[in-house]
XYZ file of C-alpha atoms in Angstrom:
434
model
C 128.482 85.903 87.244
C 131.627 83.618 87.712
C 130.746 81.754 90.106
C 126.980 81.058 88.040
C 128.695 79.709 84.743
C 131.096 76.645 84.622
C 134.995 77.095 83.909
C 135.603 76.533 80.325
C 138.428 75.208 79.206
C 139.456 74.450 75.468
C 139.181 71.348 74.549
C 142.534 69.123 74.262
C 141.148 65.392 72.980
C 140.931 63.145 69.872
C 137.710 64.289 68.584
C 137.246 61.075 66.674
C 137.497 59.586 70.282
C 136.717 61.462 73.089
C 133.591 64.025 72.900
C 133.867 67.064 73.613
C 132.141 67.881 77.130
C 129.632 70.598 77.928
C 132.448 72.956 79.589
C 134.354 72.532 76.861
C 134.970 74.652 73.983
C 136.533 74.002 70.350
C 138.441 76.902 68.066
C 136.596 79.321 66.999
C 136.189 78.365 63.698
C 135.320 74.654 64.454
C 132.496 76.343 67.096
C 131.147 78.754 64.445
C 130.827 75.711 61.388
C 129.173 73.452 64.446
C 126.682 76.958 65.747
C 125.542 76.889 62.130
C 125.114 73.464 61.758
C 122.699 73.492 64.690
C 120.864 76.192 63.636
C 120.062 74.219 60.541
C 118.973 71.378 62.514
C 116.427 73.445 63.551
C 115.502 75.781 60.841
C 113.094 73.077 58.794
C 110.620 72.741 62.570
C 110.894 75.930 63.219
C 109.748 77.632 60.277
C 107.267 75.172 59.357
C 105.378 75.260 63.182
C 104.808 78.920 62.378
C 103.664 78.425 58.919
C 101.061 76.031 60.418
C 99.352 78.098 63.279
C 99.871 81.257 60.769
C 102.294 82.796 62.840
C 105.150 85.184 61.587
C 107.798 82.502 60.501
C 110.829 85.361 60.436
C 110.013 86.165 64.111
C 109.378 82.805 65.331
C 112.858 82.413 63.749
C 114.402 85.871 65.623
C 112.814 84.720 68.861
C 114.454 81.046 68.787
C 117.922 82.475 68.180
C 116.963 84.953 71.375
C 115.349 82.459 73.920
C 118.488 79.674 73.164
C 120.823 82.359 74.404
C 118.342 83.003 77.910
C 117.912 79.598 77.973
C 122.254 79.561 78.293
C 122.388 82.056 80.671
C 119.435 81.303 82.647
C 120.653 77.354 82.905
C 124.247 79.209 83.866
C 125.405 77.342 80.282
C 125.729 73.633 82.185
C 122.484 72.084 79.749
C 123.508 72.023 75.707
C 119.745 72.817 74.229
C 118.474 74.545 71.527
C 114.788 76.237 71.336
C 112.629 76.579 68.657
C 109.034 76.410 67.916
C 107.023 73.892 69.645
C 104.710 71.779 67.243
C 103.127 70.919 70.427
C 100.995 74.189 70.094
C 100.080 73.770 66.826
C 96.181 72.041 67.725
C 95.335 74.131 70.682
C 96.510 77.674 68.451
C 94.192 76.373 66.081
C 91.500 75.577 68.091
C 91.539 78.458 70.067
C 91.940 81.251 67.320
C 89.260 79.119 64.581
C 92.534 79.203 62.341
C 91.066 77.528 58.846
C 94.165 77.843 56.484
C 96.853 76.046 58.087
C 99.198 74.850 55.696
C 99.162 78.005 53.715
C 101.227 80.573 55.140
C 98.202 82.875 55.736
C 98.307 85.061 58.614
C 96.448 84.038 61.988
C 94.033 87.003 62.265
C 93.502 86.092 65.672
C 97.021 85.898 66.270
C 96.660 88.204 69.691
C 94.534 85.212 71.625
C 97.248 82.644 70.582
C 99.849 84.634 72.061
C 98.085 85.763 75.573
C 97.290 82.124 75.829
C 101.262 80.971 75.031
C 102.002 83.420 77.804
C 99.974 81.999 80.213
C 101.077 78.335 78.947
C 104.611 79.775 79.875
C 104.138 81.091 83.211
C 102.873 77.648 84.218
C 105.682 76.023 82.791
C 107.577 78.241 84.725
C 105.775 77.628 88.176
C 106.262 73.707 87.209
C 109.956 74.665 86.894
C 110.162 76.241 90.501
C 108.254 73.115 92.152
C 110.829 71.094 90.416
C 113.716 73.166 92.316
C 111.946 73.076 95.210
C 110.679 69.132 95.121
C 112.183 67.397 92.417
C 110.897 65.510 89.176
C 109.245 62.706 91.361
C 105.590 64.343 90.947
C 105.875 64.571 86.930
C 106.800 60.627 86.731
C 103.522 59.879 89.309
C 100.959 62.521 87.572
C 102.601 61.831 83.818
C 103.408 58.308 83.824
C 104.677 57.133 80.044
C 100.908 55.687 79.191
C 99.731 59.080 79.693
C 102.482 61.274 78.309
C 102.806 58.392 74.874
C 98.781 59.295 74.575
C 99.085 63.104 74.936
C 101.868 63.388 72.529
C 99.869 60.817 69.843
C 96.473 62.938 69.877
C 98.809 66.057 69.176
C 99.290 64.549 65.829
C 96.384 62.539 65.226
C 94.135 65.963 66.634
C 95.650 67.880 63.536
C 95.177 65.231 60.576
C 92.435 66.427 59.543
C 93.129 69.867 59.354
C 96.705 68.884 57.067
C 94.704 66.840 54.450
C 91.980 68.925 53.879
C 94.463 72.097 52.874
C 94.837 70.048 49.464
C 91.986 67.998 48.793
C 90.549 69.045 45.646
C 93.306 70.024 44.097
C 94.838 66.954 41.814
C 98.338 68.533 41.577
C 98.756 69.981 45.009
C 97.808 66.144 46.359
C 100.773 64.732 44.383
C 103.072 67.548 45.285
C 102.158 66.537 49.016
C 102.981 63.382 48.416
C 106.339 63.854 46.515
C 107.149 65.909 49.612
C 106.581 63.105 51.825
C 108.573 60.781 49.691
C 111.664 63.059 49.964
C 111.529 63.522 52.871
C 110.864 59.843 54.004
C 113.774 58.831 51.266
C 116.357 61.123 53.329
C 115.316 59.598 56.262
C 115.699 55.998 55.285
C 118.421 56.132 52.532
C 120.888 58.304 54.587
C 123.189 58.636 57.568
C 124.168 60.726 60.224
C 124.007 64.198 59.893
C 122.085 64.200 56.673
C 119.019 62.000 58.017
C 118.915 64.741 60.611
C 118.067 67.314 58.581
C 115.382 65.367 56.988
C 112.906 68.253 57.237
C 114.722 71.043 55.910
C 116.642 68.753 53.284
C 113.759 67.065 52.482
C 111.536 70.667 52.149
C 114.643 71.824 50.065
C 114.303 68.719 47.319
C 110.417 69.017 47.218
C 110.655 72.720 46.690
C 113.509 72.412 43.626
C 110.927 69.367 41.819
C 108.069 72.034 42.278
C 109.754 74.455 40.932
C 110.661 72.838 37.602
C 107.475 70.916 37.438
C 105.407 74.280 38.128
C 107.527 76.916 36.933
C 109.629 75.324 34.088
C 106.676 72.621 33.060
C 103.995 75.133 33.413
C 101.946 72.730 35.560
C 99.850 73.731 38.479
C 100.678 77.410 40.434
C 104.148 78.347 39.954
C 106.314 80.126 42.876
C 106.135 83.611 42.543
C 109.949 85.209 43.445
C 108.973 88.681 43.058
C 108.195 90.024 46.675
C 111.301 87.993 47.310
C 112.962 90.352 44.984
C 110.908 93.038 46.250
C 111.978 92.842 50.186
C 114.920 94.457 51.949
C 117.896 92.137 53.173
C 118.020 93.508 57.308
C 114.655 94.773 59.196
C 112.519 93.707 61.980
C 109.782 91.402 61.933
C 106.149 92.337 62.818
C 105.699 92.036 66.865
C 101.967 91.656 68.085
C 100.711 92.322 71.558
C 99.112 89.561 73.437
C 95.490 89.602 74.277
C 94.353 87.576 77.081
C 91.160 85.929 76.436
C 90.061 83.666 79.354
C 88.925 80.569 76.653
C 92.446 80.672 75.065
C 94.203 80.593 78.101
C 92.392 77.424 79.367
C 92.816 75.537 75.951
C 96.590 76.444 75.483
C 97.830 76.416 78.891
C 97.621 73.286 79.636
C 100.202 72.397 76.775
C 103.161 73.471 79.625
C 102.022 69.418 81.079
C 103.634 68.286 77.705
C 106.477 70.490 77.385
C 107.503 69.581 81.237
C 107.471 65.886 79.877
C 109.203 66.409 76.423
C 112.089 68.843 78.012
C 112.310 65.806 81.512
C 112.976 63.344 78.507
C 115.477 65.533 76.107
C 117.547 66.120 79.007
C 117.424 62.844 80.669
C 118.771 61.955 76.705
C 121.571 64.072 76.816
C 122.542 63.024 80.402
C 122.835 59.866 79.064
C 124.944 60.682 76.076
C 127.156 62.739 77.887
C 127.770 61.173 80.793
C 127.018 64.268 82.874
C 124.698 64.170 85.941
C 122.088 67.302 84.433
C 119.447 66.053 87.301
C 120.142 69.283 89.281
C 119.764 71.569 86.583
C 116.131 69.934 85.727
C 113.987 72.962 87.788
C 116.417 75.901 85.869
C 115.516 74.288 82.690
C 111.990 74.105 83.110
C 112.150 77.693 84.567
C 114.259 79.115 81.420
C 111.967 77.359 78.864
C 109.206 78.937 81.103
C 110.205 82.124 80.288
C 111.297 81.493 76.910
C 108.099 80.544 76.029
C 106.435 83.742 77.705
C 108.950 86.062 76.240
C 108.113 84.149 73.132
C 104.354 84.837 73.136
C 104.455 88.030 74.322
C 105.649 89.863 71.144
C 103.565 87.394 68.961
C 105.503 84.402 68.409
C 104.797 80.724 68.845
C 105.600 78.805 72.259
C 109.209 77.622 72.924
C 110.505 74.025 73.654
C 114.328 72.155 73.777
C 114.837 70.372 70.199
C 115.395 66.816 70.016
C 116.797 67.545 66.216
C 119.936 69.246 67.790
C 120.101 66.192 70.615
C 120.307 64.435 67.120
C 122.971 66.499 65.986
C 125.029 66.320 68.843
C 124.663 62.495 69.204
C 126.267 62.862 65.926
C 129.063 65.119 66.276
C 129.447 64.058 69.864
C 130.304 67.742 70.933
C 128.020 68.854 73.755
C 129.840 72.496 74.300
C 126.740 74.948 75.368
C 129.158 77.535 73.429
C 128.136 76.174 70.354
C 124.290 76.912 70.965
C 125.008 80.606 71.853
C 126.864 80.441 68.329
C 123.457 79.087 66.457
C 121.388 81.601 68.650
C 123.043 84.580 67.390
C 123.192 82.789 63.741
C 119.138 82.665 64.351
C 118.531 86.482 65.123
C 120.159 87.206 62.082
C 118.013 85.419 59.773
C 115.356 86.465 61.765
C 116.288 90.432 61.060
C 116.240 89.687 57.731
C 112.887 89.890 55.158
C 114.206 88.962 52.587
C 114.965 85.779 54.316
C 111.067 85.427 55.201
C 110.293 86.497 51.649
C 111.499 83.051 50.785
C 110.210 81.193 53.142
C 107.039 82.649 51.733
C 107.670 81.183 48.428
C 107.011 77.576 50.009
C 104.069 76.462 47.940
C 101.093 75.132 50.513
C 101.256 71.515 49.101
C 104.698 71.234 49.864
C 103.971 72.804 53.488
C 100.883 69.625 53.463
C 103.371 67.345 52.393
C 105.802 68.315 55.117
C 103.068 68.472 57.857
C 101.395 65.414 57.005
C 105.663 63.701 58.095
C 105.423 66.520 60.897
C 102.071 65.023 62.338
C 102.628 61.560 61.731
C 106.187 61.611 63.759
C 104.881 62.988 66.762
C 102.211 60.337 66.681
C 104.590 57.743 66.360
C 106.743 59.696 69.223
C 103.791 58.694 71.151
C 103.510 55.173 70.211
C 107.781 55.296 70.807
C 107.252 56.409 74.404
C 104.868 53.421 75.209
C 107.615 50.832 73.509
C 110.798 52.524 75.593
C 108.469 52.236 78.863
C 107.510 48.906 78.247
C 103.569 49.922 79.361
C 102.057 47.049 79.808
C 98.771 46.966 78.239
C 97.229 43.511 79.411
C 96.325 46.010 82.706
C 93.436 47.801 82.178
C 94.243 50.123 83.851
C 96.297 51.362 81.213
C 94.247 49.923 78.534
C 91.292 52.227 79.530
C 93.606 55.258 80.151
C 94.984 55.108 76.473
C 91.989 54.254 75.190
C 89.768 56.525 75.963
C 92.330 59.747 75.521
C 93.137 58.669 72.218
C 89.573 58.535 70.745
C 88.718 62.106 73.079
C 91.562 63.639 70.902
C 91.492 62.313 67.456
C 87.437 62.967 67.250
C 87.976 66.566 68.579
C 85.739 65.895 71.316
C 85.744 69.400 73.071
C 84.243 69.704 76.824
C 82.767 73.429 76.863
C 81.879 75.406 80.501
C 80.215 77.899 80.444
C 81.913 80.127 77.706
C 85.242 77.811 78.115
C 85.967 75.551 75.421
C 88.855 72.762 75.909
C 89.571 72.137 72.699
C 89.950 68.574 71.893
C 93.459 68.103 72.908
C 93.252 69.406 75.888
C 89.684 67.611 76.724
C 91.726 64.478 76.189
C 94.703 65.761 78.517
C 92.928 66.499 81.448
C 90.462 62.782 80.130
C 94.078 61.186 80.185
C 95.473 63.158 83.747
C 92.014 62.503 85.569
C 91.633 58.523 84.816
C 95.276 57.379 85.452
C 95.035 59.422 88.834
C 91.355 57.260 89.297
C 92.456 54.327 88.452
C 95.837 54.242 90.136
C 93.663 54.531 93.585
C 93.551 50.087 92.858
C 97.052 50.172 93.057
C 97.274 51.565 96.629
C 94.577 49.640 97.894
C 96.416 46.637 96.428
């Protein structure tokens, strides 16, 4: 095992001028304050992707903290990632389990499907990872160029619009609470810096939940936050595991998600290459591989599907300290708020139109991801080529436009996928014959 992990050595520079490099490590209480801090970063996505798909947001929480420490050891520590619950499954999990109360913390009663169709979404991650080793990233960039991979990630939000809105329509006071929500949370993002804007989610979930709390339970309007099974639960247990079930419809409508994580881990590591000045090319493959197998680990005890956080790439473009000790530090942090109900217990306490509010800012960033990816790339859209290509997927996805065989169902999202997959590989037949 020596020879598979890099030589630390402590780490003897300025830290207000020189970063701190990814075989690096700080003291140990510097590395513990910084573990935490990361596993903050992360907490506000990864609790709310659960609550979404009705998944068990204490395990989903238990399993990041696990599958960041594989991820270490499988990438022999040399890439600094976190993983937490991809909001990239959120549209699939619903349309393959026929999920209705998303928003509301109410357990996914076909929760089984979800996860035998995560596993399978892993495994092909994990075969994507392997070709990588064995081929390099050259394929992704021809089969996923950035007008494809900007419309994928947009219909992932626009896909699930619907389904945030319509948790609170009808309900005055829930409506306005969603709203407040996204006003804190778009006020921390604008009107801070650093660190802070960061945590916008969790921050921003934190400042909703304190004005429902005295508006609800100190004003006496609308349903105040019941603390009592909060009260009620026990501080260290485990969370509920669930055994997959492999359902052949599932499998086809979630699977193909492994396409987007390939292109949203190629571009968070490509990101921190950059930052840190650190050729992480060769370790491309092993990270695909680990995040593979994170994700199948993941879904085979019944929690959501795995991916590398851009949040912590946020944090550590911030801190500028890139030690892969640190991560191992927020993993372990992770498992113990995952072993812990009464930690869930509050998470439970979330009221729904606060989980709307925060969905509806959840949703609408990954569109806008989307829309990002186009602008970085500079697609050019006077080709129509692209044009038709972006076009067409984005309509496919937003209007749920589900291609069945036989007794397989696509789902929208992934309709649009293969829609957007299929008609760049067409069309790009002009460009070879020009």
């Amino acid at each position: 095992m020596s020879n598979w992990f890099p030589k630390w050595r402590p780490y003897q520079g300025d830290l207000n001028r020189q970063p701190v490099g990814t075989n690096e490590y700080l003291p140990a209480a510097q590395s513990a304050v910084l573990g935490i801090q990361h596993a903050f970063a992360m907490f506000g996505a990864t609790v709310l992707a659960p609550f979404l798909m009705g998944f068990d947001p204490n395990l989903a929480i238990l399993m990041s903290g696990i599958c960041t420490i594989l991820f270490f050891i499988m990438t022999a520590g040399r890439v600094p990632s976190y993983l937490g619950s991809s909001f990239a499954f959120i549209g699939v999990v619903i349309a393959a389990t026929g999920y209705t109360a998303s928003g509301t913390g109410a357990p996914n009663l076909n929760l089984a499907v979800a996860a035998g169709g995560i596993m399978a979404c892993g495994v092909l991650y994990a075969l994507f990872g392997l070709m990588v080793m064995a081929t390099g990233t050259k394929w992704i960039e021809k089969l996923m160029p950035p007008v494809v991979t900007g419309a994928v990630v947009m219909i992932i939000g626009l896909n699930l619009a619907p389904v945030t809105v319509k948790g609170v329509m009808g309900n005055n006071f829930n409506m306005w609470m969603s709203l407040v929500t996204v006003m804190c949370m778009g006020s921390i993002a604008v009107f801070t810096k650093g660190l802070t804007q960061r945590l916008l989610l969790l921050l921003g979930l934190l400042l909703a939940y304190l004005i429902y709390f005295i508006v609800s339970n100190l004003m006496s309007y609308g349903t105040p936050i019941n603390f009592a099974p909060m009260q009620q639960a026990a501080w260290f247990g485990l969370p509920t595991f669930h055994s997959p079930e492999f359902s052949a419809n599932a499998m086809l409508i979630i699977a193909p998600i492994a396409l987007i994580l390939v292109a949203e881990n190629l571009g968070h590591i490509k990101a921190v290459s950059a930052m840190t000045g650190e050729n992480l090319d060769p370790h491309i493959g092993k990270a695909f591989v680990a995040d593979g197998v994170a994700t199948t680990l993941s879904g085979a005890v019944g929690a959501p599907g795995m991916t590398t956080y851009g949040e912590n790439i946020g944090v550590m473009a911030v801190t500028r300290v890139y030690s892969t000790i640190v991560f191992v530090i927020a993993g372990v942090f992770a498992i113990f708020l995952g072993l812990s109900p009464k930690f869930g217990a509050i998470i439970h306490t979330i009221p729904s139109a606060i989980l709307t509010g925060a969905s509806i800012v959840v949703f609408g960033l990954i569109t806008i991801a989307g829309a990002k990816i186009w602008i970085e790339n500079k697609v050019d859209f006077s080709k129509n080529k692209n044009l038709m290509v972006a076009a067409v997927t984005i309509i496919l996805g937003t209007g749920d436009f589900a291609l069945q065989f036989g007794q397989f169902n696509l789902g929208g999202i992934g309709t649009a996928t293969f829609a957007a997959l299929f008609l760049n590989f067409i069309f790009s037949l002009k460009d070879k014959e020009a």
